[in-house]
PDB file of C-alpha atoms in Angstrom:
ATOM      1  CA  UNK V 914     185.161 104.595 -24.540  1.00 35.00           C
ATOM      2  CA  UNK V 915     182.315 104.905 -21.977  1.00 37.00           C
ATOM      3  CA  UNK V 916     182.086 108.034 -20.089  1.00 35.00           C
ATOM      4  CA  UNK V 917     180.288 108.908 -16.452  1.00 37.00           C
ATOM      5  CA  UNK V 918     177.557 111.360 -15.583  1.00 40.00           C
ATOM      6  CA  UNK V 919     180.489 113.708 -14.992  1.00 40.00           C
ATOM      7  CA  UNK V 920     181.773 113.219 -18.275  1.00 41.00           C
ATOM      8  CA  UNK V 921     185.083 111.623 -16.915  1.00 44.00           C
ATOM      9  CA  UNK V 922     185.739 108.056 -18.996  1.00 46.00           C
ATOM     10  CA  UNK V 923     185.098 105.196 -17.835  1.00 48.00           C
ATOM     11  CA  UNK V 924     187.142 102.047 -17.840  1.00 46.00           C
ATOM     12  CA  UNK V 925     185.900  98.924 -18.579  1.00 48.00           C
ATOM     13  CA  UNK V 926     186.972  96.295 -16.098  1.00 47.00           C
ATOM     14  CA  UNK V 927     189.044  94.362 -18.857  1.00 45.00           C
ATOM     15  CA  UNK V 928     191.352  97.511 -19.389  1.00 55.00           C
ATOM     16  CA  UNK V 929     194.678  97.732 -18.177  1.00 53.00           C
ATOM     17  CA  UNK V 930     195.659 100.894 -16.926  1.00 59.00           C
ATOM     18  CA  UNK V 931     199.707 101.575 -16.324  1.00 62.00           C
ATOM     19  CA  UNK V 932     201.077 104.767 -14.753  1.00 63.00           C
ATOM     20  CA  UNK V 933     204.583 105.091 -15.416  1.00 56.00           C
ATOM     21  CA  UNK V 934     206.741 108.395 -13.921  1.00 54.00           C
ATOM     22  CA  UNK V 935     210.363 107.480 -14.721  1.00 53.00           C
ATOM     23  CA  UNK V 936     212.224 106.281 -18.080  1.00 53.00           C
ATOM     24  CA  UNK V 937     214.570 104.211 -16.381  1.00 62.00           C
ATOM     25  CA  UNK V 938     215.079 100.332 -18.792  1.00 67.00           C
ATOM     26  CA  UNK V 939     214.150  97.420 -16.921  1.00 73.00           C
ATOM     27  CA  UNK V 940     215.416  94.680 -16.159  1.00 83.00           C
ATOM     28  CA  UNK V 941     214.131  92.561 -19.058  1.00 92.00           C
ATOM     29  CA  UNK V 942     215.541  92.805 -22.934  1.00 94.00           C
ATOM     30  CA  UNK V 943     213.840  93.131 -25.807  1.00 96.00           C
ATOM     31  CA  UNK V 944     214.579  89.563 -26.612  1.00 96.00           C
ATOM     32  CA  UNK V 945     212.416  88.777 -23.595  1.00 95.00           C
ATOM     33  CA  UNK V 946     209.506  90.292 -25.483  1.00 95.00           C
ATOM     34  CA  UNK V 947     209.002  87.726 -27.880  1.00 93.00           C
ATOM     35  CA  UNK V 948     209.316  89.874 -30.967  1.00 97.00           C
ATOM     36  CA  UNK V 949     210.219  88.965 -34.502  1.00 97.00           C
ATOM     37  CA  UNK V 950     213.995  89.106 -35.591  1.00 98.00           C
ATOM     38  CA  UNK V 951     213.175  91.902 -38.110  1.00 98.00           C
ATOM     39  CA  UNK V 952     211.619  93.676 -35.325  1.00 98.00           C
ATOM     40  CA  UNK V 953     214.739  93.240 -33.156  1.00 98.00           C
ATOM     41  CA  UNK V 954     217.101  94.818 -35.911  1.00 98.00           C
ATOM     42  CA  UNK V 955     214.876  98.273 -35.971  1.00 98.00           C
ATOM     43  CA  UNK V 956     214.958  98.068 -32.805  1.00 98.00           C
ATOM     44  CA  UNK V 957     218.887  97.935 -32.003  1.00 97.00           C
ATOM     45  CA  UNK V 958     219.377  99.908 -35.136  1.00 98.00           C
ATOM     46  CA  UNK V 959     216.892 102.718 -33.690  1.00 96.00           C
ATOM     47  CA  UNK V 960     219.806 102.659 -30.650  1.00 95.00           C
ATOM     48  CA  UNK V 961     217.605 101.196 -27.886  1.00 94.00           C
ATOM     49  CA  UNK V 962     219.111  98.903 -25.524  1.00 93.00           C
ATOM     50  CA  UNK V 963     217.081  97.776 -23.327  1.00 94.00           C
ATOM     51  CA  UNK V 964     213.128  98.141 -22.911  1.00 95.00           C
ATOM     52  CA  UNK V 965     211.932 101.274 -20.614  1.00 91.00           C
ATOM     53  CA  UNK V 966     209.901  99.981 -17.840  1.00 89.00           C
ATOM     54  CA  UNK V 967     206.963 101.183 -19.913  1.00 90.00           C
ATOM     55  CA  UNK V 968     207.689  98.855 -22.572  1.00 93.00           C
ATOM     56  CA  UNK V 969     208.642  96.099 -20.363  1.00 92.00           C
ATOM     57  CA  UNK V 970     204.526  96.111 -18.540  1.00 90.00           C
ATOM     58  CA  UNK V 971     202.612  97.546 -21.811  1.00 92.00           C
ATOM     59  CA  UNK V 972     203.973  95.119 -25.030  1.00 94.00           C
ATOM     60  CA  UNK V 973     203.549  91.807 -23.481  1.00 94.00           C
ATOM     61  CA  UNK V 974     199.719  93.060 -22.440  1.00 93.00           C
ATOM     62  CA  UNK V 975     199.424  94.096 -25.849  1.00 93.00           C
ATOM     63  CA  UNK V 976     200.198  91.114 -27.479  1.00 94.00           C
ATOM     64  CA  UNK V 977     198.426  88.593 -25.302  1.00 92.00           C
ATOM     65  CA  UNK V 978     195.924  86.719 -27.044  1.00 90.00           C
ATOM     66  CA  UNK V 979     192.748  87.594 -26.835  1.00 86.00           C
ATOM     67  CA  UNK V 980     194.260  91.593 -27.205  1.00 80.00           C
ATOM     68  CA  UNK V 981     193.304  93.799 -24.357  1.00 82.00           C
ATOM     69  CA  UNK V 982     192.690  97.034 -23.919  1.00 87.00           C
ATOM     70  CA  UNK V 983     195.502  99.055 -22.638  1.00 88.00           C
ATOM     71  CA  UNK V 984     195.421 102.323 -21.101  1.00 85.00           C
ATOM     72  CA  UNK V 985     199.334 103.389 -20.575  1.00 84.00           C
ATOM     73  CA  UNK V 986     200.080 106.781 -19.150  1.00 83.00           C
ATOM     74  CA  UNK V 987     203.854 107.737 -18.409  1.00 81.00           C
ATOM     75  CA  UNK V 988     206.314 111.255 -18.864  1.00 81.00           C
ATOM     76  CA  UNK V 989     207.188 112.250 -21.878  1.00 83.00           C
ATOM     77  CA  UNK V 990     210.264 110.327 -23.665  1.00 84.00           C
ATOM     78  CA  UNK V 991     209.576 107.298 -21.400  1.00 85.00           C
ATOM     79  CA  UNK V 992     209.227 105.083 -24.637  1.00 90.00           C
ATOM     80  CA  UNK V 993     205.366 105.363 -25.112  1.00 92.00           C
ATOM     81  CA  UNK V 994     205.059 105.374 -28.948  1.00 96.00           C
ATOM     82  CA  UNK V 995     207.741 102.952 -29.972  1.00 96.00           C
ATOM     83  CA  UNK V 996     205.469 100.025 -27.171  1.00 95.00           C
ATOM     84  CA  UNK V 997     202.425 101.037 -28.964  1.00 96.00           C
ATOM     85  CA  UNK V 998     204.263 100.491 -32.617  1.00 98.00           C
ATOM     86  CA  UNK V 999     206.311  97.460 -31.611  1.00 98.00           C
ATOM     87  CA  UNK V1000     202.773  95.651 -30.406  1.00 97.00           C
ATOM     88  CA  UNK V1001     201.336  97.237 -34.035  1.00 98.00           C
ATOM     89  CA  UNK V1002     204.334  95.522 -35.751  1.00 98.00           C
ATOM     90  CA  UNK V1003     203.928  92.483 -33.843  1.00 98.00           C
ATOM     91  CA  UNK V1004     200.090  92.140 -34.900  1.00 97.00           C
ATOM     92  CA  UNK V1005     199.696  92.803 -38.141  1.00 96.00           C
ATOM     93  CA  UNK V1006     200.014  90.674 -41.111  1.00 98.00           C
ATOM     94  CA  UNK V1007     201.969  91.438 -43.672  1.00 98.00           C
ATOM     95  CA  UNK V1008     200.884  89.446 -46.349  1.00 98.00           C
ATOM     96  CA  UNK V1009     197.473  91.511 -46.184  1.00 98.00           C
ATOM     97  CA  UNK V1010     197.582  94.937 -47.672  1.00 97.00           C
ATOM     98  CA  UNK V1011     194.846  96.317 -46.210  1.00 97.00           C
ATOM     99  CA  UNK V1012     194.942  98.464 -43.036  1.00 97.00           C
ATOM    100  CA  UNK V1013     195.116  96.836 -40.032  1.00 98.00           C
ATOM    101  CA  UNK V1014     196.101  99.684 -37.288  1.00 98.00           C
ATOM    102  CA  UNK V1015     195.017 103.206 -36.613  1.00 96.00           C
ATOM    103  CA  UNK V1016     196.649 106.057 -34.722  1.00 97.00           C
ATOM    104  CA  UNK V1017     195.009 108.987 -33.876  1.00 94.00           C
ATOM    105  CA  UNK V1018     197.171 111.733 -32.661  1.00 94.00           C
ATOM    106  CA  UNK V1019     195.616 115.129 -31.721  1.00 91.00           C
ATOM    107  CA  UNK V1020     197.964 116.876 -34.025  1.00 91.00           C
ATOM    108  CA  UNK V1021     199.821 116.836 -37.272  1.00 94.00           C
ATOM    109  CA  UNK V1022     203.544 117.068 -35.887  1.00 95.00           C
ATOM    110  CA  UNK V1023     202.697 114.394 -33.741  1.00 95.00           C
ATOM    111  CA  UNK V1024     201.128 112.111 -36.131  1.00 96.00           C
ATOM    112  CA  UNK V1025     204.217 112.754 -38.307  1.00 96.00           C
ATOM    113  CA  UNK V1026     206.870 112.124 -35.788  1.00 97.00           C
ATOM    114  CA  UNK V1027     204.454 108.869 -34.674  1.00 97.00           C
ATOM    115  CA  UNK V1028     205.484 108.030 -38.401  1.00 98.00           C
ATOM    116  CA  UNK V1029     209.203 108.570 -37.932  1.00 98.00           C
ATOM    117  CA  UNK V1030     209.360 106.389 -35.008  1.00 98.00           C
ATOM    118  CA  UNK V1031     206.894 103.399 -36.826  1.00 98.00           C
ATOM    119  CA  UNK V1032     208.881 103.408 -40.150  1.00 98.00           C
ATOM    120  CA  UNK V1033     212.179 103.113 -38.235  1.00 98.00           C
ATOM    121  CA  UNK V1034     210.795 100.184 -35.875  1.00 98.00           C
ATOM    122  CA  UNK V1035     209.301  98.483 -39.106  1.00 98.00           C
ATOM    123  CA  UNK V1036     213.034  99.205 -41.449  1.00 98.00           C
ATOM    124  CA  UNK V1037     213.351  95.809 -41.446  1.00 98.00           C
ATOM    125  CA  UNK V1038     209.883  94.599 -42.321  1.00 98.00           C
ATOM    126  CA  UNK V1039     207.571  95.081 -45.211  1.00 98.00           C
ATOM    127  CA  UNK V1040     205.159  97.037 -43.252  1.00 98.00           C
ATOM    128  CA  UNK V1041     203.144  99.966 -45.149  1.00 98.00           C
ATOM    129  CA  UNK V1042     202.566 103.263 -43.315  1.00 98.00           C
ATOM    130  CA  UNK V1043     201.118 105.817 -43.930  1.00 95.00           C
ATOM    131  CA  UNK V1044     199.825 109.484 -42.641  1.00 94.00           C
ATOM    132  CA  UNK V1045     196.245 110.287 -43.129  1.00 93.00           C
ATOM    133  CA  UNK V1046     196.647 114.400 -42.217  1.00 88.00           C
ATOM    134  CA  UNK V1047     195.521 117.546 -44.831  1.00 82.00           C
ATOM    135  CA  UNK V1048     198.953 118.108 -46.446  1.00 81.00           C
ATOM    136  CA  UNK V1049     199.686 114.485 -46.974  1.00 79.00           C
ATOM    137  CA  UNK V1050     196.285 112.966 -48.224  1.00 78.00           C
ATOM    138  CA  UNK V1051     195.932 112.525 -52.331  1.00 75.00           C
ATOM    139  CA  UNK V1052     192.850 113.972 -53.895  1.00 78.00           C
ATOM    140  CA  UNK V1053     191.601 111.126 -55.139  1.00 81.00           C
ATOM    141  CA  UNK V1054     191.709 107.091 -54.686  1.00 84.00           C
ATOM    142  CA  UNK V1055     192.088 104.810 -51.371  1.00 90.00           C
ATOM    143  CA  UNK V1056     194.055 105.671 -48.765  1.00 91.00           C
ATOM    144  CA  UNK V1057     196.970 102.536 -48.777  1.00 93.00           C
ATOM    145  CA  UNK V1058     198.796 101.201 -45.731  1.00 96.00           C
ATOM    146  CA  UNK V1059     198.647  98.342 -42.888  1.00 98.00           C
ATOM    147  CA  UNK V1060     199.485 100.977 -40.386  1.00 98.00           C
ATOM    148  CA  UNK V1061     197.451 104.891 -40.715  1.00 97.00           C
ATOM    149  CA  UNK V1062     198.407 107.262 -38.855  1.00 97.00           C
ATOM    150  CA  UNK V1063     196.634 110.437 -38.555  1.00 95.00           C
ATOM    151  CA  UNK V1064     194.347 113.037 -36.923  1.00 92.00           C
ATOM    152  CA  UNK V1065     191.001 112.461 -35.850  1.00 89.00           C
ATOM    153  CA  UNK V1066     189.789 115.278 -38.363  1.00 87.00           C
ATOM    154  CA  UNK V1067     191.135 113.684 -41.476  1.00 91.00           C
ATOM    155  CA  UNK V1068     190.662 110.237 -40.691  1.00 90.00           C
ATOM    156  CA  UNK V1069     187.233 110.527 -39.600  1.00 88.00           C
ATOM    157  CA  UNK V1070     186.643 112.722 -43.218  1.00 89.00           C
ATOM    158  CA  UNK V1071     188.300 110.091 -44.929  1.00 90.00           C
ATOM    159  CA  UNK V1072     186.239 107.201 -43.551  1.00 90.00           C
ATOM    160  CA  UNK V1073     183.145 109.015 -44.324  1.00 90.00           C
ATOM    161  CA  UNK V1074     184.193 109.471 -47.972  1.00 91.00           C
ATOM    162  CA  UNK V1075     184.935 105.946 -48.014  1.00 92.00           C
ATOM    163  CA  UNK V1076     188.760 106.682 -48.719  1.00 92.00           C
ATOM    164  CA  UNK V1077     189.984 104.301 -45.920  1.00 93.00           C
ATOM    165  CA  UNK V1078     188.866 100.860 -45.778  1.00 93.00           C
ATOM    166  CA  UNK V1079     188.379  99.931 -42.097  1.00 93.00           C
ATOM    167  CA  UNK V1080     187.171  96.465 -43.306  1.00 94.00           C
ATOM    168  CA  UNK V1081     190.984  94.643 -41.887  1.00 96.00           C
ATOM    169  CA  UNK V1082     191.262  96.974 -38.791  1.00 95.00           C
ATOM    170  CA  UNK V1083     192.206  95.182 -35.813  1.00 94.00           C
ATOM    171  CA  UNK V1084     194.002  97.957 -33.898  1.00 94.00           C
ATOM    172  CA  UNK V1085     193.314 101.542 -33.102  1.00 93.00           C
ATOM    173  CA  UNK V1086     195.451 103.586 -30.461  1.00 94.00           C
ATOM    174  CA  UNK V1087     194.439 107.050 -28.989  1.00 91.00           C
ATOM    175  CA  UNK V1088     198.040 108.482 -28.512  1.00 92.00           C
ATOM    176  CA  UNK V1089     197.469 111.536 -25.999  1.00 86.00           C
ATOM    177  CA  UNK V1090     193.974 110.635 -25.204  1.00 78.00           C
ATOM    178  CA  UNK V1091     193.618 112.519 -22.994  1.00 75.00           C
ATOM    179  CA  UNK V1092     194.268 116.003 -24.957  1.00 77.00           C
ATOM    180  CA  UNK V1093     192.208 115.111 -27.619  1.00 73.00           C
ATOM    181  CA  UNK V1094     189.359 115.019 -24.731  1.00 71.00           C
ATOM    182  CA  UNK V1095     189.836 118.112 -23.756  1.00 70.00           C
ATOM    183  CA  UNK V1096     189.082 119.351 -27.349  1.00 66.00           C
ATOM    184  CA  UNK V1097     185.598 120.057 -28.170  1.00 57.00           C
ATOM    185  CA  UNK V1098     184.351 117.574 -31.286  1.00 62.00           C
ATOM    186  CA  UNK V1099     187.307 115.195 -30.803  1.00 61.00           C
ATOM    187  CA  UNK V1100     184.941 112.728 -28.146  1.00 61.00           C
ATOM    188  CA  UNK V1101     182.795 112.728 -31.257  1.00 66.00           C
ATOM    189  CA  UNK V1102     185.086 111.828 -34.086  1.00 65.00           C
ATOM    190  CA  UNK V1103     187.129 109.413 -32.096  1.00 64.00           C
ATOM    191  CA  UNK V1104     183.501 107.475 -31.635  1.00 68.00           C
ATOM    192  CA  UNK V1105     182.792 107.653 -35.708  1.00 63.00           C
ATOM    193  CA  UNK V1106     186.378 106.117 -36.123  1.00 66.00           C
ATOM    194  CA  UNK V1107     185.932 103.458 -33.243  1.00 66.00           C
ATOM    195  CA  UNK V1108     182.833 102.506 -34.884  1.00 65.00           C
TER     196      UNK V1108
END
């Protein structure tokens, strides 16, 4: 992310920014959204219906080839996370074990229910996730799963230690970007991870 003289970020002219106030479905289904039959059954079995409206503009941007950059912003419980993990689920291939997508979350009870919401998307699929956040993380050994999900803290300690292997990573999402700004040292460890 490139910020101004004022510190503000900048966008680069490729990004895609959505503002979304209201949770209300659209008038597309998720059928319309091109994704795989496995994905449809977590999604139906998760007990949506139809896509929100943020789901409807952000996945098919997200799954254009070549990717974009997105920048999404909408109300809380307008379907955010589950756009973000259906165009993760989408991407990745799961005949490679290695990890493919990152999350950062600014906290641990986010980056767990970020989990929750993945693994029941992905029920149907052979995805690997897993949570890279101080309670969870082994001692010892590599850090497994196509999809990591985690805080900028940990996953930025574990990349340092070489614990992570960022070698297959294709994806990485800022989930409430902007309050990990407003933390001081966040900026810094979201760069180490983005490099």
């Amino acid at each position: 992310m490139n910020m101004s003289a004022n510190g503000s970020p900048q966008h680069p002219e490729h990004d895609v920014l959505i503002e979304q106030e209201d949770s209300e479905s659209s008038d597309i289904s998720f059928e319309d959204l091109n994704l795989s039959r496995d994905l449809l059954k977590g999604v139906y079995n998760c007990g949506y219906a139809k896509p929100s409206q943020i789901q409807a503009l952000a996945v098919p941007r997200l799954l254009r080839d070549p990717p974009e950059h997105l920048i999404a912003q909408a109300q809380s419980g307008t379907g955010k996370t589950a756009a973000f993990s259906l165009a993760i689920l989408s991407r990745i291939d799961f005949d490679n074990p290695s990890s493919q997508a990152i999350v950062l979350s600014p906290t641990r009870e986010l980056a767990r229910q970020i989990v929750d919401v993945i693994k029941s998307l992905a029920k149907f699929t052979p995805a690997s996730v897993n949570k890279v956040i101080p309670e969870s993380v082994p001692q010892v050994g590599l850090i497994e799963g196509q999809i990591l999900i985690g805080t900028p803290g940990k996953l930025g300690d574990m990349m340092k230690r070489r614990r992570i292997d960022v070698s297959c990573v294709k994806m990485l999402v800022l989930d409430e970007a902007d309050c990990m700004l407003e933390f001081q040292g966040f900026l810094q460890q979201i760069e180490i991870i983005k490099k």
